Tab-separated table of C-alpha atoms in Angstrom:
chain	number	residue	atom	x	y	z
A	273	MET	CA	-50.840	-22.307	43.842
A	274	GLU	CA	-48.832	-25.336	44.151
A	275	ASN	CA	-51.305	-26.908	41.555
A	276	LEU	CA	-50.357	-23.686	39.722
A	277	VAL	CA	-46.650	-24.561	40.425
A	278	HIS	CA	-46.846	-28.408	39.209
A	279	LYS	CA	-48.518	-27.303	36.299
A	280	LEU	CA	-45.711	-24.831	35.180
A	281	ARG	CA	-43.227	-27.496	36.442
A	282	ASN	CA	-44.671	-30.083	33.771
A	283	PHE	CA	-44.742	-27.011	31.074
A	284	ASP	CA	-40.979	-27.584	31.252
A	285	ALA	CA	-39.280	-28.007	27.812
A	286	TYR	CA	-35.673	-28.555	29.461
A	287	PRO	CA	-35.987	-31.391	31.982
A	288	LYS	CA	-33.057	-31.749	33.637
A	289	VAL	CA	-30.524	-34.863	34.306
A	290	ASN	CA	-29.234	-35.768	37.138
A	291	GLU	CA	-25.298	-35.766	37.035
A	292	ASP	CA	-25.442	-39.303	38.043
A	293	PHE	CA	-26.191	-39.935	34.391
A	294	TYR	CA	-23.707	-37.933	33.096
A	295	SER	CA	-21.200	-39.639	30.571
A	296	ARG	CA	-18.334	-37.178	30.258
A	297	THR	CA	-16.166	-38.261	27.191
A	298	LEU	CA	-12.725	-36.807	25.596
A	299	SER	CA	-14.218	-36.190	22.256
A	300	GLY	CA	-17.308	-34.076	23.744
A	301	GLY	CA	-14.509	-32.067	25.450
A	302	VAL	CA	-12.578	-31.633	22.368
A	303	ILE	CA	-16.100	-30.909	19.919
A	304	THR	CA	-17.387	-28.324	22.954
A	305	LEU	CA	-13.835	-26.473	22.954
A	306	VAL	CA	-14.289	-26.104	18.613
A	307	SER	CA	-17.326	-25.298	18.631
A	308	SER	CA	-17.128	-22.633	21.549
A	309	PHE	CA	-14.337	-20.724	19.324
A	310	VAL	CA	-16.426	-20.788	16.273
A	311	MET	CA	-19.191	-19.532	18.260
A	312	LEU	CA	-17.239	-16.661	19.323
A	313	LEU	CA	-15.586	-15.808	16.005
A	314	LEU	CA	-18.829	-15.537	14.448
A	315	PHE	CA	-20.224	-13.943	17.488
A	316	PHE	CA	-17.488	-11.310	17.342
A	317	SER	CA	-18.054	-10.974	13.595
A	318	GLU	CA	-21.503	-10.250	13.712
A	319	PHE	CA	-21.034	-7.587	16.461
A	320	LYS	CA	-18.377	-6.087	13.991
A	321	LEU	CA	-20.781	-5.829	11.178
A	322	TYR	CA	-23.703	-4.363	13.418
A	323	LEU	CA	-21.191	-1.787	14.472
A	324	HIS	CA	-20.115	-0.909	11.021
A	325	THR	CA	-23.201	0.953	8.868
A	326	VAL	CA	-24.259	-0.778	5.609
A	327	LYS	CA	-25.079	1.335	2.616
A	328	GLU	CA	-28.965	1.051	0.777
A	329	THR	CA	-28.877	1.905	-3.150
A	330	LYS	CA	-32.213	2.515	-4.990
A	331	LEU	CA	-33.078	3.957	-8.120
A	332	VAL	CA	-35.819	6.356	-8.520
A	333	VAL	CA	-36.760	8.748	-11.090
A	334	ASP	CA	-35.429	12.303	-11.272
A	335	THR	CA	-38.192	14.673	-10.768
A	336	SER	CA	-35.746	17.300	-9.937
A	337	ARG	CA	-36.049	20.716	-11.955
A	338	GLY	CA	-34.588	24.333	-12.368
A	339	GLU	CA	-31.329	23.415	-10.719
A	340	ILE	CA	-27.825	24.605	-11.210
A	341	LEU	CA	-24.969	22.463	-11.342
A	342	ARG	CA	-21.551	22.897	-10.323
A	343	ILE	CA	-18.861	21.733	-12.374
A	344	ASN	CA	-15.399	21.404	-10.414
A	345	PHE	CA	-12.359	21.113	-12.838
A	346	ASP	CA	-8.356	20.788	-12.866
A	347	VAL	CA	-7.076	20.494	-15.990
A	348	THR	CA	-3.347	20.883	-17.220
A	349	PHE	CA	-2.215	22.147	-20.958
A	350	PRO	CA	1.676	21.215	-20.936
A	351	VAL	CA	2.147	23.594	-23.953
A	352	ILE	CA	-0.621	26.007	-23.920
A	353	PRO	CA	0.110	29.347	-22.204
A	354	CYS	CA	-2.559	30.590	-20.014
A	355	SER	CA	-2.874	34.196	-22.108
A	356	LEU	CA	-4.041	32.055	-25.036
A	357	LEU	CA	-6.477	29.518	-23.042
A	358	SER	CA	-10.373	30.349	-22.569
A	359	LEU	CA	-13.350	28.539	-21.250
A	360	ASP	CA	-16.304	28.710	-22.852
A	361	ALA	CA	-19.966	26.950	-21.729
A	362	VAL	CA	-23.243	26.557	-23.737
A	363	ASP	CA	-26.280	24.524	-23.052
A	364	ILE	CA	-29.680	23.470	-24.737
A	365	SER	CA	-31.537	26.468	-23.679
A	366	GLY	CA	-29.559	28.870	-25.884
A	367	GLU	CA	-27.108	30.387	-22.524
A	368	GLN	CA	-24.225	31.227	-22.933
A	369	HIS	CA	-21.209	31.976	-21.059
A	370	LEU	CA	-18.110	32.533	-23.168
A	371	ASP	CA	-14.563	33.749	-22.428
A	372	ILE	CA	-15.217	32.186	-18.493
A	373	ARG	CA	-12.956	34.215	-16.240
A	374	HIS	CA	-14.922	34.280	-12.435
A	375	ASN	CA	-14.092	31.369	-10.312
A	376	ILE	CA	-11.203	30.519	-12.267
A	377	ILE	CA	-7.352	30.429	-10.997
A	378	LYS	CA	-4.608	30.365	-14.066
A	379	LYS	CA	-1.401	29.049	-13.149
A	380	ARG	CA	1.611	29.227	-15.608
A	381	ILE	CA	3.656	26.081	-15.302
A	382	ASP	CA	7.387	25.493	-17.387
A	383	ALA	CA	7.989	22.989	-19.857
A	384	HIS	CA	8.741	20.393	-16.828
A	385	GLY	CA	5.465	21.271	-15.175
A	386	ASN	CA	7.160	23.577	-12.689
A	387	LEU	CA	4.972	26.401	-11.497
A	388	ILE	CA	5.754	29.691	-12.454
A	389	GLU	CA	3.221	32.194	-11.514
A	390	ALA	CA	-0.820	31.625	-10.293
A	391	LYS	CA	-3.214	34.511	-11.134
A	392	LYS	CA	-7.015	34.322	-10.411
A	393	GLU	CA	-8.806	35.315	-13.173
A	394	GLY	CA	-11.170	38.698	-13.251
A	395	ILE	CA	-13.776	40.331	-14.899
A	396	GLY	CA	-12.486	42.688	-17.781
A	397	ALA	CA	-9.329	43.961	-18.066
A	398	PRO	CA	-6.815	46.712	-17.178
A	399	LYS	CA	-7.908	50.270	-18.180
A	400	ILE	CA	-5.551	52.317	-20.025
A	401	GLU	CA	-5.495	55.936	-18.100
A	402	THR	CA	-3.792	58.288	-20.031
A	403	PRO	CA	-3.980	57.423	-23.937
A	404	LEU	CA	-3.432	59.844	-26.407
A	405	GLN	CA	-6.449	60.254	-29.123
A	406	LYS	CA	-10.386	59.538	-28.933
A	407	HIS	CA	-11.574	58.118	-31.784
A	408	GLY	CA	-9.318	59.400	-33.750
A	409	GLY	CA	-9.175	62.917	-32.549
A	410	ARG	CA	-7.274	64.713	-29.756
A	411	LEU	CA	-8.700	64.848	-25.983
A	412	GLU	CA	-10.364	68.659	-24.904
A	413	HIS	CA	-10.119	69.784	-21.656
A	414	ASN	CA	-11.695	67.601	-19.000
A	415	GLU	CA	-12.885	65.404	-21.439
A	416	THR	CA	-12.434	61.401	-20.428
A	417	TYR	CA	-10.860	59.137	-22.803
A	418	CYS	CA	-12.804	57.467	-24.964
A	419	GLY	CA	-11.073	54.404	-26.890
A	420	SER	CA	-11.488	53.472	-30.585
A	421	CYS	CA	-13.103	50.070	-31.320
A	422	PHE	CA	-11.568	49.685	-34.831
A	423	GLY	CA	-14.958	49.338	-36.704
A	424	ALA	CA	-16.456	47.607	-34.413
A	425	GLU	CA	-18.694	50.220	-32.308
A	426	THR	CA	-22.201	49.748	-32.130
A	427	SER	CA	-22.712	53.734	-31.801
A	428	ASP	CA	-20.691	56.861	-32.063
A	429	ASP	CA	-20.859	56.850	-27.860
A	430	GLU	CA	-19.111	53.311	-27.500
A	431	CYS	CA	-15.379	52.935	-26.046
A	432	CYS	CA	-13.313	50.507	-25.945
A	433	ASN	CA	-10.281	51.693	-23.353
A	434	SER	CA	-8.799	48.077	-23.255
A	435	CYS	CA	-7.851	45.224	-25.320
A	436	GLU	CA	-10.018	42.925	-24.113
A	437	GLU	CA	-13.029	45.737	-24.855
A	438	VAL	CA	-11.947	45.373	-28.656
A	439	ARG	CA	-11.920	42.027	-28.369
A	440	GLU	CA	-15.284	41.920	-26.937
A	441	ALA	CA	-16.466	44.636	-29.342
A	442	TYR	CA	-15.104	42.290	-32.320
A	443	ARG	CA	-16.986	39.476	-30.589
A	444	LYS	CA	-20.001	40.710	-30.675
A	445	LYS	CA	-19.861	41.555	-34.485
A	446	GLY	CA	-18.674	38.249	-34.978
A	447	TRP	CA	-15.623	39.469	-36.681
A	448	ALA	CA	-12.126	37.671	-36.048
A	449	LEU	CA	-9.635	39.432	-34.396
A	450	THR	CA	-6.461	38.317	-36.189
A	451	ASN	CA	-4.295	41.497	-35.942
A	452	VAL	CA	-3.885	42.047	-32.385
A	453	ASP	CA	-0.536	43.954	-33.147
A	454	LEU	CA	-2.603	46.501	-35.106
A	455	ILE	CA	-4.773	47.805	-31.955
A	456	ASP	CA	-3.196	50.382	-29.964
A	457	GLN	CA	-5.017	49.080	-26.848
A	458	CYS	CA	-3.414	45.956	-26.617
A	459	LYS	CA	0.192	47.792	-28.119
A	460	ARG	CA	-0.038	49.580	-24.981
A	461	GLU	CA	-0.769	46.615	-22.569
A	462	GLY	CA	1.644	44.467	-23.956
A	463	PHE	CA	-0.741	41.747	-25.025
A	464	ILE	CA	1.614	40.320	-27.627
A	465	GLN	CA	4.825	40.414	-25.962
A	466	LYS	CA	2.860	38.275	-23.042
A	467	ILE	CA	2.134	36.269	-25.484
A	468	LYS	CA	5.543	36.279	-26.525
A	469	ASP	CA	6.822	35.929	-23.172
A	470	GLU	CA	5.008	32.763	-22.570
A	471	ASP	CA	5.788	31.305	-25.674
A	472	GLY	CA	6.619	27.511	-24.767
A	473	GLU	CA	4.983	27.118	-21.548
A	474	GLY	CA	2.073	25.491	-20.109
A	475	CYS	CA	-1.441	26.107	-17.932
A	476	ASN	CA	-2.651	24.648	-15.469
A	477	ILE	CA	-6.852	25.991	-15.387
A	478	GLU	CA	-8.898	25.424	-12.154
A	479	GLY	CA	-11.875	26.094	-10.572
A	480	SER	CA	-15.432	25.552	-10.793
A	481	LEU	CA	-18.575	26.954	-13.232
A	482	GLU	CA	-22.228	26.719	-12.336
A	483	VAL	CA	-24.347	25.698	-15.421
A	484	ASN	CA	-28.015	24.753	-15.740
A	485	LYS	CA	-29.090	21.221	-15.164
A	486	VAL	CA	-29.860	20.505	-18.938
A	487	ALA	CA	-27.688	18.912	-21.598
A	488	GLY	CA	-25.008	21.116	-22.683
A	489	ASN	CA	-20.576	21.595	-23.042
A	490	PHE	CA	-18.109	23.360	-21.923
A	491	HIS	CA	-14.840	23.858	-23.496
A	492	PHE	CA	-11.374	24.973	-23.271
A	493	ALA	CA	-9.869	26.179	-26.185
A	494	PRO	CA	-7.181	28.418	-27.472
A	495	GLY	CA	-7.996	32.106	-27.977
A	496	LYS	CA	-11.516	33.644	-27.624
A	497	SER	CA	-14.939	32.550	-28.834
A	498	PHE	CA	-17.533	34.401	-30.371
A	499	HIS	CA	-21.176	33.224	-31.880
A	500	GLN	CA	-22.152	33.545	-35.092
A	501	ALA	CA	-25.017	31.990	-36.992
A	502	ASN	CA	-25.341	29.498	-34.282
A	503	ILE	CA	-21.917	28.223	-34.732
A	504	PHE	CA	-19.040	29.115	-32.634
A	505	LEU	CA	-15.798	29.948	-33.961
A	506	GLN	CA	-12.476	30.923	-32.486
A	507	ASP	CA	-10.896	34.277	-32.371
A	508	LEU	CA	-7.517	32.683	-33.541
A	509	LEU	CA	-4.144	34.587	-33.584
A	510	ALA	CA	-2.878	34.206	-37.009
A	511	PHE	CA	0.729	33.615	-36.286
A	512	GLN	CA	-0.048	30.685	-33.599
A	513	ALA	CA	-3.349	29.073	-35.787
A	514	GLU	CA	-1.250	25.904	-37.210
A	515	SER	CA	0.392	25.465	-34.047
A	516	TYR	CA	-1.934	24.195	-31.297
A	517	ASN	CA	-1.133	21.399	-29.320
A	518	ILE	CA	-3.725	20.431	-27.119
A	519	SER	CA	-2.420	17.629	-25.123
A	520	HIS	CA	-3.706	17.536	-21.903
A	521	LYS	CA	-3.807	15.777	-18.419
A	522	ILE	CA	-7.085	16.339	-16.408
A	523	ASN	CA	-6.183	15.989	-12.608
A	524	LYS	CA	-10.185	16.430	-11.424
A	525	LEU	CA	-13.112	16.732	-13.184
A	526	ALA	CA	-16.461	16.195	-10.794
A	527	PHE	CA	-19.798	16.997	-11.086
A	528	GLY	CA	-21.383	18.285	-7.772
A	529	ASP	CA	-19.758	17.970	-4.428
A	530	TYR	CA	-18.031	14.715	-3.085
A	531	PHE	CA	-19.015	11.698	-1.093
A	532	PRO	CA	-17.837	8.214	0.157
A	533	GLY	CA	-17.298	5.870	-2.215
A	534	VAL	CA	-17.666	8.026	-5.564
A	535	VAL	CA	-15.860	7.349	-8.358
A	536	ASN	CA	-14.904	9.974	-11.233
A	537	PRO	CA	-13.517	8.492	-14.507
A	538	LEU	CA	-11.770	10.891	-16.073
A	539	ASP	CA	-9.242	12.215	-12.725
A	540	GLY	CA	-6.092	11.561	-13.641
A	541	VAL	CA	-6.645	10.770	-17.653
A	542	LYS	CA	-3.434	12.148	-20.310
A	543	TRP	CA	-3.611	12.522	-23.736
A	544	ARG	CA	-1.107	13.738	-25.539
A	545	GLN	CA	-1.822	15.075	-29.246
A	546	GLU	CA	0.356	12.731	-32.363
A	547	SER	CA	-1.806	14.164	-35.211
A	548	PRO	CA	-2.528	17.425	-36.908
A	549	ASN	CA	-4.840	19.879	-35.326
A	550	GLY	CA	-8.297	18.758	-34.084
A	551	ALA	CA	-10.442	18.666	-30.901
A	552	TYR	CA	-10.566	15.876	-28.473
A	553	GLN	CA	-13.777	15.397	-27.276
A	554	TYR	CA	-15.786	14.113	-23.891
A	555	PHE	CA	-19.352	12.244	-24.053
A	556	LEU	CA	-20.334	11.854	-20.323
A	557	LYS	CA	-23.986	10.735	-19.572
A	558	VAL	CA	-24.401	12.300	-15.768
A	559	VAL	CA	-26.281	10.294	-13.173
A	560	PRO	CA	-27.852	12.472	-10.577
A	561	THR	CA	-26.855	10.794	-7.321
A	562	LYS	CA	-28.343	11.323	-3.332
A	563	TYR	CA	-26.245	10.103	-0.758
A	564	THR	CA	-27.456	10.029	2.576
A	565	ASN	CA	-24.873	9.439	5.928
A	566	ILE	CA	-25.875	7.919	8.778
A	567	ARG	CA	-26.249	11.242	10.690
A	568	GLY	CA	-29.146	12.111	8.029
A	569	ARG	CA	-27.378	14.458	6.207
A	570	ASP	CA	-27.571	14.171	2.493
A	571	VAL	CA	-25.466	15.135	-0.032
A	572	HIS	CA	-26.828	16.186	-3.573
A	573	SER	CA	-24.294	14.996	-6.257
A	574	ASN	CA	-23.933	13.013	-9.579
A	575	GLN	CA	-21.742	10.577	-11.196
A	576	TYR	CA	-20.831	10.463	-14.465
A	577	SER	CA	-19.654	8.019	-17.194
A	578	VAL	CA	-17.817	8.661	-20.361
A	579	THR	CA	-16.450	8.012	-24.073
A	580	GLU	CA	-14.001	9.568	-25.785
A	581	HIS	CA	-13.105	10.707	-29.749
A	582	PHE	CA	-10.538	12.704	-31.433
A	583	LYS	CA	-11.521	14.871	-34.525
A	584	SER	CA	-8.654	15.617	-36.549
A	585	ALA	CA	-8.624	18.286	-38.866
A	586	GLU	CA	-8.312	16.669	-42.081
A	587	ALA	CA	-7.860	18.427	-45.509
A	588	GLY	CA	-10.713	18.972	-47.894
A	589	HIS	CA	-12.945	18.793	-44.646
A	590	TYR	CA	-14.626	21.364	-42.245
A	591	ARG	CA	-11.663	22.046	-40.083
A	592	SER	CA	-12.609	21.456	-36.218
A	593	LEU	CA	-11.632	23.888	-33.559
A	594	PRO	CA	-8.833	23.239	-31.924
A	595	GLY	CA	-9.947	22.408	-28.090
A	596	VAL	CA	-11.021	19.870	-25.115
A	597	PHE	CA	-14.652	19.887	-25.334
A	598	PHE	CA	-16.862	18.182	-22.732
A	599	TYR	CA	-20.596	17.073	-23.866
A	600	TYR	CA	-23.092	16.292	-20.914
A	601	ASP	CA	-26.054	15.103	-20.755
A	602	PHE	CA	-28.418	13.637	-18.117
A	603	SER	CA	-29.728	10.274	-17.541
A	604	PRO	CA	-33.334	10.523	-15.899
A	605	ILE	CA	-33.292	8.088	-13.071
A	606	LYS	CA	-31.634	9.173	-9.585
A	607	VAL	CA	-29.565	6.954	-7.675
A	608	THR	CA	-29.600	7.203	-3.868
A	609	PHE	CA	-27.690	6.121	-1.191
A	610	LYS	CA	-28.633	5.460	2.271
A	611	GLU	CA	-26.242	4.830	5.511
A	612	GLU	CA	-27.578	2.845	8.260
A	613	HIS	CA	-26.862	0.137	10.777
A	614	VAL	CA	-28.312	-2.997	10.803
A	615	PRO	CA	-31.571	-2.852	13.644
A	616	PHE	CA	-30.652	-4.379	16.763
A	617	LEU	CA	-33.483	-7.393	16.569
A	618	HIS	CA	-31.898	-8.528	13.446
A	619	PHE	CA	-28.205	-8.772	15.405
A	620	ILE	CA	-30.522	-10.490	18.447
A	621	THR	CA	-31.901	-13.041	15.829
A	622	HIS	CA	-28.235	-13.491	14.080
A	623	ILE	CA	-26.829	-14.417	17.415
A	624	CYS	CA	-29.450	-17.049	18.666
A	625	ALA	CA	-29.021	-18.530	15.080
A	626	ILE	CA	-25.437	-19.076	15.203
A	627	VAL	CA	-25.500	-20.337	19.376
A	628	GLY	CA	-28.583	-22.741	18.735
A	629	GLY	CA	-27.122	-23.930	14.868
A	630	ILE	CA	-23.891	-24.646	16.343
A	631	PHE	CA	-24.787	-25.859	19.472
A	632	THR	CA	-27.181	-28.074	17.765
A	633	ILE	CA	-24.823	-29.240	15.170
A	634	ALA	CA	-22.290	-29.719	17.870
A	635	GLY	CA	-24.618	-32.140	19.333
A	636	ILE	CA	-25.209	-34.205	16.296
A	637	VAL	CA	-21.404	-34.436	15.614
A	638	ASP	CA	-20.884	-35.393	19.429
A	639	SER	CA	-23.800	-38.283	18.965
A	640	PHE	CA	-22.181	-39.449	15.862
A	641	VAL	CA	-18.988	-40.085	17.353
A	642	TYR	CA	-19.850	-41.161	20.942
A	643	HIS	CA	-22.612	-43.962	19.262
A	644	GLY	CA	-19.594	-44.708	16.611
A	645	GLN	CA	-17.017	-45.462	19.412
A	646	ARG	CA	-18.974	-47.354	21.674
A	647	ALA	CA	-20.137	-49.952	18.407
A	648	MET	CA	-16.110	-50.020	17.464
A	649	LYS	CA	-15.698	-51.108	21.087
A	650	LYS	CA	-18.197	-53.700	21.373
A	651	LYS	CA	-16.884	-55.440	18.142
A	652	MET	CA	-13.550	-55.210	19.372
A	653	GLU	CA	-14.749	-56.802	22.997
A	654	ILE	CA	-16.188	-59.727	21.101
A	655	GLY	CA	-12.972	-60.121	18.146
A	656	LYS	CA	-15.142	-59.034	15.461
A	657	PHE	CA	-13.303	-55.785	14.728
A	658	GLY	CA	-10.983	-55.890	11.722
């Protein structure tokens, strides 16, 4: 046993020096204090880094298919009334959403941007309860009303009991409804009067829409869209056709849910129309993004980049429909962010490196100062200094 203890004692890499042989100096004390302060400073810096999370970023190929994308928006048009503003969406798969109304809130605003009225859009329009005629004839006993579609009926049994249904019938036919004041249902609902009452107002439209995760576009435009020969046209009111001003402010535009650190480049963007009628176009490249927080919860969202272009309506050329168009396409690369802590063993390794490194450097500095002072002292004693 004593032999084993003796061998372990000889194995000691840190031999102890008797205090009688220590030589303590003022410079050594100063260097010790400075090195101790630096050591504590670096320790707390490393400890703070250990307590906080770090974000690991990776790029992977996006292999997801058949997903639905939610687009959240909040856009203000200072000079287009809410009664004229519509939202449409279409994608390369051929799916169309015209005059979208669900999950949409329109807010009437005055010329100074103050709120006049907020209304959640619904499907369809109010029905006329007791109009006077049925397709030009009088109602018989116990017969329900069936309003005329004014030539846009696809069968004798088709009814248009509201201004909205007449406009929808015209849309299906590919006809432009320009003489709204001649439509009995529109006159009874006060459609023209409603537009006149909102003259000089603006509109804030906010909400969300769900689209297929393929390239496509959505746009805000005055009037109601209809589709004919693969070209989107606009059901524009004749008395307004020359006076549309598509100046706008994008308060918010996001593809998917929020996650920490996301930057939407169009949030807060303003544009003011100074040239004649035209279309303002945004071309967006959407990058699928997955964010995993420190608790392991995943957020599937998107980031995007954007370029802008204004297409004016010039005489003698094809006339662009007035509106604000957002054309989007998807990147094949997905970005993944993952929050995680610095591993504890890495923290211990860094602490040991800090302590050992500073201790070694302080020893070298102290040795240099100590031997320098001794050399100077000897030279002074023999009168060779200076």
